Short mmCIF file of N, CA and C in Angstrom, two decimals:
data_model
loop_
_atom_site.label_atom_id
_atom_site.label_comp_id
_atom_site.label_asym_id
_atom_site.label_seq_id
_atom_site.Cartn_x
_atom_site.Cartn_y
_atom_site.Cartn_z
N UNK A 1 0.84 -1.18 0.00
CA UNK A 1 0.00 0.00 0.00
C UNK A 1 0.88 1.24 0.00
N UNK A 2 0.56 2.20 -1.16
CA UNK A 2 1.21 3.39 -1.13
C UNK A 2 0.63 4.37 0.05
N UNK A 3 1.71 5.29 0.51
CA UNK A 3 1.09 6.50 1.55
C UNK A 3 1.46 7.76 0.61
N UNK A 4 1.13 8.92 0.96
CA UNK A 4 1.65 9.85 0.80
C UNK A 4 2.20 10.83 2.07
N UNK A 5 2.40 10.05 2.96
CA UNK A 5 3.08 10.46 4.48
C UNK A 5 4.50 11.07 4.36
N UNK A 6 4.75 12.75 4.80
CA UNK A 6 5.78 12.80 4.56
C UNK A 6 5.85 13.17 6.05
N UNK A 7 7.72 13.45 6.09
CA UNK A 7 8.23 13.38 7.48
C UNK A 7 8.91 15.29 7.37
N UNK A 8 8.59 16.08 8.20
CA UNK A 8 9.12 16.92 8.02
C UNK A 8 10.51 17.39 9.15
N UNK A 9 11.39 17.69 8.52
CA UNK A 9 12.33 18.16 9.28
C UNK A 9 12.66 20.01 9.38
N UNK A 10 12.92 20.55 10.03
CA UNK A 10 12.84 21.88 10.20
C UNK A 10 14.94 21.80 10.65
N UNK A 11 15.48 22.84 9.61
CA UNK A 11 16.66 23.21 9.63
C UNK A 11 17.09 24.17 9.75
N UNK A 12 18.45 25.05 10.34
CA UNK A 12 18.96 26.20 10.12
C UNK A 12 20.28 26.20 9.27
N UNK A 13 20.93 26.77 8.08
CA UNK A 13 21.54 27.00 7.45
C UNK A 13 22.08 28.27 7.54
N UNK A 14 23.46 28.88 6.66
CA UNK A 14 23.56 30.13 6.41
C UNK A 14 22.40 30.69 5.28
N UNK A 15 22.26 31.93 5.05
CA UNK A 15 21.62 32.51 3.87
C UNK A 15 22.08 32.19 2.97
N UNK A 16 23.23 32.37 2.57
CA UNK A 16 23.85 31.98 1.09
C UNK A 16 23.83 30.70 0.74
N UNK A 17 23.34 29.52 1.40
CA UNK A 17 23.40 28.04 1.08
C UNK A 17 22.04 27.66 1.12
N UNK A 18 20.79 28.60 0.88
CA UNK A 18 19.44 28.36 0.77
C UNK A 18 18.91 27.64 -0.49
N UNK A 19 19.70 28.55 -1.18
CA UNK A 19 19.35 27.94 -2.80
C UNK A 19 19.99 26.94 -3.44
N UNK A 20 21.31 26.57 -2.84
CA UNK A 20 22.26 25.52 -2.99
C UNK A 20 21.43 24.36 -2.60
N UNK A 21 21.49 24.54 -1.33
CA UNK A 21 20.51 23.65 -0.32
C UNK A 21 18.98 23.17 -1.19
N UNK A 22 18.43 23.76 -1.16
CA UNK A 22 17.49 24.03 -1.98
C UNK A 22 17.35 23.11 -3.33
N UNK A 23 18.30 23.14 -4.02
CA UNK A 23 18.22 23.07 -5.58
C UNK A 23 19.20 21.24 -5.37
N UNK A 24 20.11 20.91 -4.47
CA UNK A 24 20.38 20.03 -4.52
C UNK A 24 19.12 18.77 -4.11
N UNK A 25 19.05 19.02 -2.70
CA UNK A 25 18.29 18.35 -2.13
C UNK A 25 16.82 18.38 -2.88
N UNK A 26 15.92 19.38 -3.82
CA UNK A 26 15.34 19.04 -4.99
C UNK A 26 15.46 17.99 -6.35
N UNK A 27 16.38 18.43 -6.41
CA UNK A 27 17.22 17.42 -7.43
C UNK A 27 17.09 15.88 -7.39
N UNK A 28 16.81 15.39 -6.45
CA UNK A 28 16.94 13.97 -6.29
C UNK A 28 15.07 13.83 -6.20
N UNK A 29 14.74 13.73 -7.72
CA UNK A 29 13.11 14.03 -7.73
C UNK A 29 12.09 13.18 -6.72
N UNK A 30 11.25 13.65 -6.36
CA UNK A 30 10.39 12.80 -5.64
C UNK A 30 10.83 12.80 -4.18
N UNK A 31 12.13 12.83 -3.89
CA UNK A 31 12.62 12.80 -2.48
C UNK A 31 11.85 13.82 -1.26
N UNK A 32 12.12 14.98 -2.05
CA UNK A 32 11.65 16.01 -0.46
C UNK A 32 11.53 17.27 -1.34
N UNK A 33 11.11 17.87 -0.17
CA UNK A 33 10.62 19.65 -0.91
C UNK A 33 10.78 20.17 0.11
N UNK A 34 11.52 21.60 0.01
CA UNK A 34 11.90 22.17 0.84
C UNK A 34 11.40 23.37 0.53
N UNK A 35 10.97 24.23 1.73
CA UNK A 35 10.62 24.97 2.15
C UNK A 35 11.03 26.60 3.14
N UNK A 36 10.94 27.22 2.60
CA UNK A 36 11.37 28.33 3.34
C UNK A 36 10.36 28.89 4.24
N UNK A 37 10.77 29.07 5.72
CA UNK A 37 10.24 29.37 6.90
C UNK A 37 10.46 31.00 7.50
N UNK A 38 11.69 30.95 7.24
CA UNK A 38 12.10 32.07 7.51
C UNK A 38 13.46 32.97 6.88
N UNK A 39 13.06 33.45 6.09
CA UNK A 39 14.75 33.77 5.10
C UNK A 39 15.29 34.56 6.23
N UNK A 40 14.93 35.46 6.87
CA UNK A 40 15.74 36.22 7.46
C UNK A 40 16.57 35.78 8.44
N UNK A 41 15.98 34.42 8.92
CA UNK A 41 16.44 33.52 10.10
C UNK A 41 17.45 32.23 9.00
N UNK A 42 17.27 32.12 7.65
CA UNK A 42 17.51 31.14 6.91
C UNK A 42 17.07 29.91 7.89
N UNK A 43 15.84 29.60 7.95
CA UNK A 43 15.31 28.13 8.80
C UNK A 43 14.28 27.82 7.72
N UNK A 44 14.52 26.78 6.98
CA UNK A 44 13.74 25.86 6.51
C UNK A 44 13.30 24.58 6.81
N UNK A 45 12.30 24.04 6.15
CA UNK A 45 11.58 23.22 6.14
C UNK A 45 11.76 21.81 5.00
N UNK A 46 12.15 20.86 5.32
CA UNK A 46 12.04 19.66 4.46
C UNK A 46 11.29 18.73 4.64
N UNK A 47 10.68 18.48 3.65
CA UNK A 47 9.46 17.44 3.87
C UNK A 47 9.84 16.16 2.73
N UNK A 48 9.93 15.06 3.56
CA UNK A 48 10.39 14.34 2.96
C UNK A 48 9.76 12.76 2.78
N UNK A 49 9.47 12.40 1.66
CA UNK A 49 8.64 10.97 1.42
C UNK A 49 9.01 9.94 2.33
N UNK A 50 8.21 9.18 2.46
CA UNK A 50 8.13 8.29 3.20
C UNK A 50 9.17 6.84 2.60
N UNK A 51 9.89 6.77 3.35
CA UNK A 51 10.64 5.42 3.10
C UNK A 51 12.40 6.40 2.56
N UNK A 52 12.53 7.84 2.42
CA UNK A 52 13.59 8.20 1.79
C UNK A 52 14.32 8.77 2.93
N UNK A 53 13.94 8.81 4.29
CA UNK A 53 14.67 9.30 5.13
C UNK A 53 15.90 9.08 5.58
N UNK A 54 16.52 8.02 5.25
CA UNK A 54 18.07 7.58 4.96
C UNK A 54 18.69 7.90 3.85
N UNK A 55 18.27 8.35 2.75
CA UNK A 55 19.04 9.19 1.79
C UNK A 55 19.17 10.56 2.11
N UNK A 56 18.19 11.30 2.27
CA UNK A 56 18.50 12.87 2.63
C UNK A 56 19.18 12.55 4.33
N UNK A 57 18.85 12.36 4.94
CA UNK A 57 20.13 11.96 5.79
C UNK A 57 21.60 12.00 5.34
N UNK A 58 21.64 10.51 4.63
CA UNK A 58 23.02 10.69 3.64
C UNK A 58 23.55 11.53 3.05
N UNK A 59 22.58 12.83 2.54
CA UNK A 59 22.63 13.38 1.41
C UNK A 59 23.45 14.80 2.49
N UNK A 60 22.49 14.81 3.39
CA UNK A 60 22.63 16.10 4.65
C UNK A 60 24.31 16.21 5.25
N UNK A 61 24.55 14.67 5.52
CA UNK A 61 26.09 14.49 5.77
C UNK A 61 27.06 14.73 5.04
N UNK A 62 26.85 14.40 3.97
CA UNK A 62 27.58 14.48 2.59
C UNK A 62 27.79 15.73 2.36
N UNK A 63 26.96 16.34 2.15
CA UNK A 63 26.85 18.19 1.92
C UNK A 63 27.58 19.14 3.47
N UNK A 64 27.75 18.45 4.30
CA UNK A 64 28.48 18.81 5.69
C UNK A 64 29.54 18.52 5.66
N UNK A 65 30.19 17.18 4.86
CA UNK A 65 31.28 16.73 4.97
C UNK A 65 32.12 17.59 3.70
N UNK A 66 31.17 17.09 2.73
CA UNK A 66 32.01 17.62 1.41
C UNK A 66 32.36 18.70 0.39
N UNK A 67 30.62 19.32 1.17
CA UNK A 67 30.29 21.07 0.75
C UNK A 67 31.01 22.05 1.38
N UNK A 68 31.57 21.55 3.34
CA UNK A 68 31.11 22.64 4.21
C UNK A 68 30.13 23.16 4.64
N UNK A 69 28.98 22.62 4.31
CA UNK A 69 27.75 23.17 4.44
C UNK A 69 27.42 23.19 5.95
N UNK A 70 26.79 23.96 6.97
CA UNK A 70 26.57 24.20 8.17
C UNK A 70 25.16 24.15 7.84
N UNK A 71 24.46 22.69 8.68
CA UNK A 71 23.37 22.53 8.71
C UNK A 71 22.78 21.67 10.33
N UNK A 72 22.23 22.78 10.70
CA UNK A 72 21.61 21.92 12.04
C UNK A 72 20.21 22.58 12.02
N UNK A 73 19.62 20.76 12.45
CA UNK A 73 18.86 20.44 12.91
C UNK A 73 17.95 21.33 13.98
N UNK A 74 17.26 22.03 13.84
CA UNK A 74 15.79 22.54 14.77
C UNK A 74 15.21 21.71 15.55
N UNK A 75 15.46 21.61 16.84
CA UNK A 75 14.54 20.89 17.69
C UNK A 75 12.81 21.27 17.74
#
């Protein structure tokens, strides 16, 4: 049985890595959609399909490890 259940995660980034952020983590179609919450705060929103939460995971580390990218997690 298909769902359409997604899981949302709420992030803080710099400003300048919104659209990076953004356009990568888009890229991998069907995965997640991200969302802007607050530009001025750069805190977005990813909402992400059900069953893909170990790739954007992967994907999140990867872009930390290999971008530099500064991305944490919103409690």
């Amino acid at each position: 049985m298909l769902t359409n259940e997604t899981k949302a995660y709420r992030v803080k980034v710099k400003k300048e890595d919104i659209s990076y952020l953004r356009w990568t983590i888009e890229s991998y179609d069907g995965m997640a959609v991200v969302s802007t919450l607050d530009p001025g705060e750069a805190r977005l929103e990813i909402r992400v399909a059900s069953g893909c939460e170990a790739l954007l995971i992967s994907l999140i580390n990867s872009l930390r490890e290999h971008e530099h990218i500064k991305i944490d997690f919103d409690s």
